[in-house]
XYZ file of N, CA and C in Angstrom:
495
model
N 96.079 98.440 128.439
C 95.317 97.967 127.498
C 96.142 97.419 126.616
N 96.334 97.194 125.427
C 97.426 96.832 124.313
C 96.863 97.893 123.113
N 97.937 98.049 122.470
C 97.770 98.914 121.406
C 97.420 98.170 120.377
N 96.307 98.849 119.446
C 96.122 98.253 118.422
C 96.231 98.714 117.420
N 96.937 98.160 116.676
C 97.491 98.649 114.746
C 96.641 98.325 114.113
N 96.629 98.805 112.920
C 95.500 99.002 111.598
C 96.514 98.997 110.282
N 96.010 99.046 108.967
C 95.668 99.211 108.089
C 94.732 99.378 107.108
N 94.856 99.913 105.892
C 93.792 99.596 105.255
C 93.906 99.111 103.407
N 93.131 98.457 103.193
C 93.704 97.907 101.788
C 92.747 98.618 100.861
N 93.311 99.264 99.933
C 91.969 99.653 98.892
C 92.545 99.455 97.283
N 92.130 100.409 96.525
C 92.450 100.331 95.287
C 92.629 101.390 94.417
N 92.941 102.428 95.299
C 93.145 104.393 94.879
C 94.424 104.160 93.930
N 94.661 104.872 93.082
C 96.027 105.167 92.537
C 95.847 106.144 92.384
N 96.794 107.084 92.346
C 97.547 108.106 92.025
C 97.058 108.730 90.673
N 95.746 109.734 90.501
C 95.692 110.200 89.580
C 96.765 110.921 88.622
N 97.898 112.092 89.436
C 98.649 112.630 89.080
C 99.879 111.946 88.168
N 99.695 110.344 88.883
C 100.996 109.769 88.142
C 100.274 108.826 86.910
N 98.670 108.953 86.532
C 98.589 108.066 85.289
C 98.325 109.270 84.539
N 98.303 110.156 84.924
C 98.362 111.646 83.886
C 99.474 111.679 83.197
N 100.631 111.363 84.607
C 101.632 111.289 83.926
C 102.746 110.656 83.083
N 102.111 109.063 82.858
C 101.958 108.351 82.076
C 101.447 108.340 80.980
N 99.886 109.049 81.001
C 99.601 109.105 79.872
C 100.112 110.269 78.655
N 101.157 111.101 79.334
C 101.492 112.463 79.013
C 102.689 111.381 77.638
N 103.189 110.525 79.123
C 104.800 110.636 78.296
C 103.787 109.366 77.683
N 103.535 108.614 76.946
C 102.580 107.608 76.225
C 102.686 108.690 74.602
N 101.667 109.745 75.027
C 101.687 110.600 73.538
C 103.188 111.236 73.264
N 103.978 111.524 74.564
C 105.522 111.787 73.584
C 105.704 110.975 72.827
N 106.290 109.750 73.465
C 106.883 108.419 73.041
C 106.188 108.336 71.841
N 104.831 108.249 71.370
C 104.333 107.753 70.140
C 104.548 109.045 69.191
N 104.702 110.063 69.617
C 104.820 110.558 68.433
C 106.305 110.873 67.745
N 107.113 110.322 68.714
C 108.889 109.991 68.393
C 109.128 108.713 67.556
N 108.100 107.889 67.979
C 108.092 106.795 67.078
C 108.409 106.523 65.710
N 109.412 105.633 65.282
C 109.180 105.471 64.019
C 107.855 105.079 63.038
N 107.456 103.811 63.690
C 106.130 103.145 63.312
C 104.824 103.701 63.326
N 105.071 104.791 64.071
C 103.932 105.547 64.302
C 103.828 107.054 63.161
N 105.627 106.774 62.709
C 105.378 108.546 61.292
C 104.508 108.353 60.635
N 103.709 109.262 60.289
C 102.462 109.326 59.306
C 101.287 108.715 59.594
N 101.004 108.112 60.831
C 99.609 107.139 60.814
C 98.546 107.849 61.808
N 97.538 108.146 62.323
C 96.522 108.539 62.611
C 96.678 107.773 63.965
N 96.327 108.052 64.823
C 96.422 107.923 66.454
C 95.695 108.545 67.548
N 95.173 108.306 68.057
C 94.588 109.152 69.345
C 94.370 108.512 70.867
N 95.075 109.538 71.775
C 95.126 109.176 72.963
C 93.948 109.536 74.264
N 92.626 108.899 74.039
C 92.088 110.100 74.840
C 91.469 109.847 76.164
N 91.503 110.761 77.322
C 91.693 110.614 78.843
C 90.708 111.133 78.984
N 89.265 110.327 79.585
C 87.777 110.810 79.552
C 87.721 111.085 81.442
N 88.668 111.889 82.662
C 88.493 112.202 83.278
C 87.553 111.805 84.203
N 86.275 112.533 84.438
C 85.300 112.181 84.790
C 84.400 110.861 85.139
N 84.681 110.169 83.188
C 83.960 109.189 83.040
C 84.675 107.813 83.369
N 86.478 108.037 83.402
C 86.844 107.473 84.297
C 87.478 106.381 82.757
N 87.519 106.683 81.901
C 88.148 105.989 80.583
C 89.245 106.393 79.921
N 89.843 105.760 79.212
C 90.813 105.621 78.469
C 90.530 105.393 77.528
N 90.697 105.849 76.096
C 89.940 105.511 74.282
C 91.787 105.446 73.558
N 92.017 104.552 73.014
C 93.273 104.460 72.308
C 92.398 104.804 70.890
N 92.807 104.804 69.941
C 92.469 104.952 68.959
C 93.820 104.571 67.569
N 93.854 103.797 66.856
C 95.159 103.820 66.278
C 94.526 103.121 64.711
N 95.345 103.068 63.206
C 95.029 103.173 62.376
C 95.190 101.529 61.870
N 95.520 100.955 62.870
C 95.294 99.204 62.464
C 95.471 98.143 64.108
N 95.076 96.944 63.786
C 95.048 96.204 65.075
C 96.689 96.526 65.653
N 97.687 96.270 64.850
C 99.259 96.461 65.438
C 99.242 97.338 65.792
N 98.911 98.523 65.417
C 99.152 99.924 66.047
C 98.813 99.705 67.424
N 97.259 99.586 67.281
C 96.606 99.648 68.288
C 97.377 98.458 69.370
N 97.715 97.482 69.176
C 98.599 96.521 70.231
C 99.567 97.183 70.982
N 100.301 97.925 69.611
C 102.085 98.427 70.558
C 101.075 99.767 71.163
N 100.230 100.328 70.949
C 99.529 101.285 71.484
C 99.519 100.857 73.028
N 98.446 100.404 73.465
C 98.410 99.325 74.610
C 99.772 99.151 75.328
N 100.722 98.074 74.585
C 101.792 98.070 75.237
C 102.861 99.016 76.099
N 102.595 100.340 75.058
C 103.563 101.614 75.443
C 102.719 102.035 76.569
N 101.422 102.231 76.582
C 100.467 102.151 77.612
C 100.768 101.614 78.931
N 100.988 100.401 79.050
C 101.329 99.414 80.002
C 102.848 99.955 80.582
N 103.628 99.847 79.745
C 104.892 100.013 79.833
C 104.884 101.597 80.599
N 104.265 102.580 80.323
C 104.295 104.149 81.206
C 103.877 103.924 82.142
N 102.892 103.044 82.548
C 101.626 102.715 83.911
C 102.777 102.513 84.850
N 103.236 101.340 84.740
C 104.456 100.538 85.528
C 105.907 101.065 85.366
N 106.239 102.153 84.973
C 106.966 103.427 85.104
C 106.865 103.397 86.027
N 105.904 104.604 86.034
C 105.143 105.242 87.267
C 104.593 104.618 88.407
N 104.963 103.466 88.744
C 104.654 102.095 89.712
C 103.360 102.398 89.874
N 102.384 101.779 89.239
C 101.550 101.797 88.747
C 100.720 100.844 88.448
N 99.737 99.609 89.123
C 100.275 98.130 88.282
C 99.118 98.310 87.041
N 99.036 97.523 86.058
C 98.752 97.267 85.000
C 97.434 97.200 84.989
N 96.771 96.677 86.362
C 95.146 96.379 86.633
C 94.274 97.619 86.919
N 94.997 98.319 86.813
C 94.131 99.696 86.549
C 93.512 99.834 85.528
N 93.752 99.412 84.092
C 92.888 99.394 83.127
C 92.282 98.322 82.983
N 90.820 97.986 82.891
C 90.146 97.500 82.035
C 89.239 97.239 81.044
N 89.722 96.031 79.806
C 89.516 96.739 78.288
C 88.023 96.479 78.533
N 87.037 97.061 78.012
C 85.677 97.240 77.654
C 85.147 96.608 76.509
N 85.795 97.179 75.344
C 85.116 97.085 74.058
C 86.640 97.423 72.995
N 86.234 96.520 72.153
C 87.684 97.067 71.081
C 86.808 97.037 69.705
N 86.726 98.024 68.721
C 85.609 98.332 68.175
C 86.498 98.548 66.683
N 85.459 99.079 65.471
C 85.771 99.821 64.691
C 85.464 101.316 65.058
N 86.242 102.059 63.978
C 86.369 103.493 64.391
C 86.012 104.530 63.184
N 85.800 105.428 62.898
C 85.486 106.591 61.832
C 87.006 106.791 61.094
N 87.163 106.385 59.596
C 88.271 106.320 58.617
C 88.995 105.422 58.732
N 88.577 103.604 58.706
C 88.816 103.082 59.065
C 89.854 102.637 59.889
N 89.628 102.898 61.144
C 90.729 102.943 62.112
C 90.166 102.191 63.169
N 91.490 101.448 64.301
C 90.459 100.775 65.508
C 90.148 101.348 66.906
N 89.858 100.964 67.095
C 89.343 102.342 69.226
C 89.043 101.125 69.770
N 89.871 101.236 71.112
C 90.003 100.402 72.413
C 89.825 101.367 73.679
N 88.732 100.576 74.271
C 88.033 101.559 75.694
C 88.496 100.726 77.061
N 89.451 101.657 77.483
C 90.076 101.384 79.059
C 89.190 101.684 80.097
N 88.242 101.000 81.121
C 87.601 101.611 82.384
C 88.722 101.919 82.709
N 88.941 102.513 83.681
C 90.127 103.048 85.397
C 89.395 102.566 86.234
N 90.123 101.266 86.729
C 89.722 100.498 88.042
C 90.736 101.026 89.789
N 89.942 102.471 90.118
C 90.523 102.606 90.819
C 89.180 102.335 92.748
N 89.065 100.902 92.386
C 88.076 100.997 93.666
C 87.982 99.119 93.578
N 87.450 98.817 95.017
C 87.745 96.878 94.791
C 86.108 97.092 94.693
N 85.499 95.764 94.216
C 84.409 95.386 94.226
C 84.063 95.129 95.270
N 82.431 94.930 95.665
C 82.427 94.192 96.786
C 82.335 92.757 97.011
N 82.235 91.923 96.291
C 82.633 90.650 95.744
C 83.980 90.180 96.129
N 84.482 90.834 95.509
C 86.406 90.719 95.621
C 86.996 91.181 97.466
N 85.952 92.367 97.839
C 86.317 92.769 99.108
C 86.038 91.433 100.170
N 84.554 90.563 99.602
C 84.224 89.687 100.706
C 85.122 88.520 100.638
N 85.556 88.303 99.265
C 86.609 87.258 99.214
C 88.439 87.452 100.145
N 88.452 88.916 99.769
C 89.467 88.972 100.529
C 89.870 89.168 102.149
N 88.384 89.498 102.570
C 88.171 89.692 103.925
C 88.327 87.779 104.339
N 87.575 87.391 103.597
C 87.384 85.716 103.813
C 88.579 85.401 104.052
N 89.813 84.988 103.201
C 90.925 84.862 102.745
C 91.800 85.517 104.168
N 91.894 86.773 104.869
C 91.996 86.844 105.917
C 91.651 86.360 106.997
N 90.592 85.989 107.300
C 90.063 85.498 107.943
C 90.432 83.909 108.476
N 90.782 83.152 107.107
C 91.302 81.830 106.834
C 92.775 81.881 107.061
N 93.530 82.559 107.574
C 94.677 82.965 107.667
C 94.884 82.626 109.580
N 94.003 82.308 110.132
C 93.788 81.880 111.848
C 94.721 82.725 112.772
N 94.925 84.308 112.438
C 95.820 85.059 112.629
C 94.409 85.844 113.581
N 94.947 86.207 114.816
C 94.589 87.159 115.686
C 94.152 88.897 114.984
N 93.383 88.949 113.809
C 93.019 90.137 113.233
C 92.284 89.995 112.783
N 91.116 91.102 112.689
C 90.210 91.199 111.970
C 90.058 92.200 111.088
N 89.189 91.772 110.045
C 88.811 92.613 108.374
C 87.429 92.814 108.923
N 87.504 93.837 108.218
C 85.963 94.901 108.396
C 86.123 95.811 107.164
N 85.008 95.897 106.242
C 84.582 96.173 104.701
C 84.030 97.671 104.990
N 84.778 98.760 104.660
C 84.302 100.145 104.939
C 84.475 101.093 103.657
N 83.316 101.054 103.034
C 83.252 101.656 101.774
C 83.941 101.387 100.720
N 84.943 102.036 100.147
C 85.646 100.732 98.974
C 87.535 100.495 99.879
N 87.076 100.873 101.216
C 88.245 99.714 101.484
C 88.092 98.620 102.182
N 88.866 97.495 103.375
C 88.998 97.749 104.141
C 89.858 97.539 105.156
N 89.593 97.311 106.263
C 90.555 97.831 107.459
C 90.780 96.887 107.739
N 91.976 96.315 108.531
C 92.597 95.435 109.092
C 93.231 95.622 110.317
N 92.440 95.545 111.901
C 93.201 95.686 112.686
C 93.528 94.034 113.448
N 94.341 94.348 114.876
C 95.454 93.614 114.907
C 96.207 94.035 115.618
N 96.531 93.247 117.087
C 97.009 93.742 118.305
C 99.071 93.713 118.018
N 99.441 92.522 117.203
C 100.434 92.592 116.471
C 101.223 92.989 115.259
N 102.086 93.900 115.088
C 102.122 93.917 113.748
C 102.688 93.010 113.086
N 103.405 91.980 113.782
C 103.803 91.250 112.490
C 102.879 89.912 112.241
N 101.289 90.250 112.724
C 100.242 89.426 112.359
C 100.095 89.788 110.893
N 99.570 91.736 111.246
C 99.241 92.732 109.619
C 100.187 92.171 108.684
N 101.388 92.414 109.424
C 102.537 91.877 108.216
C 102.571 90.640 107.436
N 102.268 89.979 108.316
C 101.921 88.419 107.336
C 100.502 88.795 106.837
N 99.842 89.196 107.218
C 98.082 89.166 106.074
C 98.655 90.975 104.901
N 99.384 91.114 104.879
C 99.623 91.721 103.526
C 100.688 91.099 103.032
N 101.639 90.771 103.527
C 101.967 89.072 102.367
C 101.890 88.852 101.765
N 100.986 88.003 102.383
C 99.591 86.777 102.389
C 98.917 87.174 100.779
N 98.547 88.477 101.537
C 96.863 89.009 100.195
C 97.700 89.555 99.393
N 99.089 90.213 99.075
C 100.061 90.571 98.061
C 100.137 89.246 97.005
N 100.622 88.438 97.711
C 100.632 87.416 96.916
C 99.908 86.317 96.184
N 98.108 86.975 96.301
C 97.414 86.070 95.783
C 97.142 87.008 94.297
N 96.183 86.482 93.363
C 95.973 87.038 92.170
C 94.819 87.742 92.539
N 94.559 89.527 92.210
C 93.571 89.682 92.103
C 92.837 90.621 91.195
N 91.722 90.771 91.141
C 91.488 91.705 90.121
C 91.819 92.990 90.340
N 91.612 93.564 91.061
C 91.695 95.405 91.644
C 93.749 95.092 91.710
N 94.001 97.043 91.496
C 95.307 96.892 91.883
C 95.319 97.188 93.656
N 95.543 96.723 94.079
C 95.488 96.645 95.928
C 96.973 97.876 96.097
N 96.103 98.167 96.881
C 97.184 99.550 97.750
C 97.279 99.079 99.110
N 97.893 98.976 100.066
C 98.176 99.027 101.603
C 98.317 100.295 102.064
N 97.620 100.611 102.976
C 98.193 102.232 103.354
C 97.476 102.162 104.834
N 97.809 103.911 105.383
C 97.802 103.899 106.159
C 97.843 102.962 107.053
N 99.490 102.352 107.430
C 99.711 101.704 108.849
C 100.222 102.639 110.036
N 99.027 101.988 111.063
C 98.833 102.728 112.009
C 99.195 101.438 112.790
C-alpha cells in the first residue's frame, strides 16, 4: 500500500510572539516623540481574546494601530490576527478601539477552503476536523500544489500550514 501524506490548515497563532509584539509596542510608544505627554493605553485581555487600544485622538489611535501591525509583522504574525470590533469614545476625551484576536477558522470559511481544494481536481481529500482542516494525499507534489493555491488566495483567517507528514 502506498504511503499517504497529510498536513493541517489552521489559524493558530503563537501567543508568545503575540505578547512579545504587544510588549514591543508599549516600549516603542513610550519612547516616541509624538506620544510624549499624551495618555495612551494598550490592554491585552488574554481570557477574552481582546486587544484594546486607547489614545487621546483619532490620529494617535491610527498611529498606535500602525505600530501594533508593524510589530505583529516583525514577529512573523499576520495582521489578520486582529479583527476590529468597534471604535468609540472613551473617558477623558479619549478614543478607544477594540480588536478581537482571531485564532480559528470560521466554519463558513473552512467549507470554502475545502471546496477550493476539491475544485483543484487533484487526488487529495480535505476534511474539517474541529478548528482545522486535514488534507491527505498520496503525492507530496499534490499537497504542495494545494498549499501554494490556498496561500495565493485571500482569506479572512490568518492561515497556518502545519504537521506535514
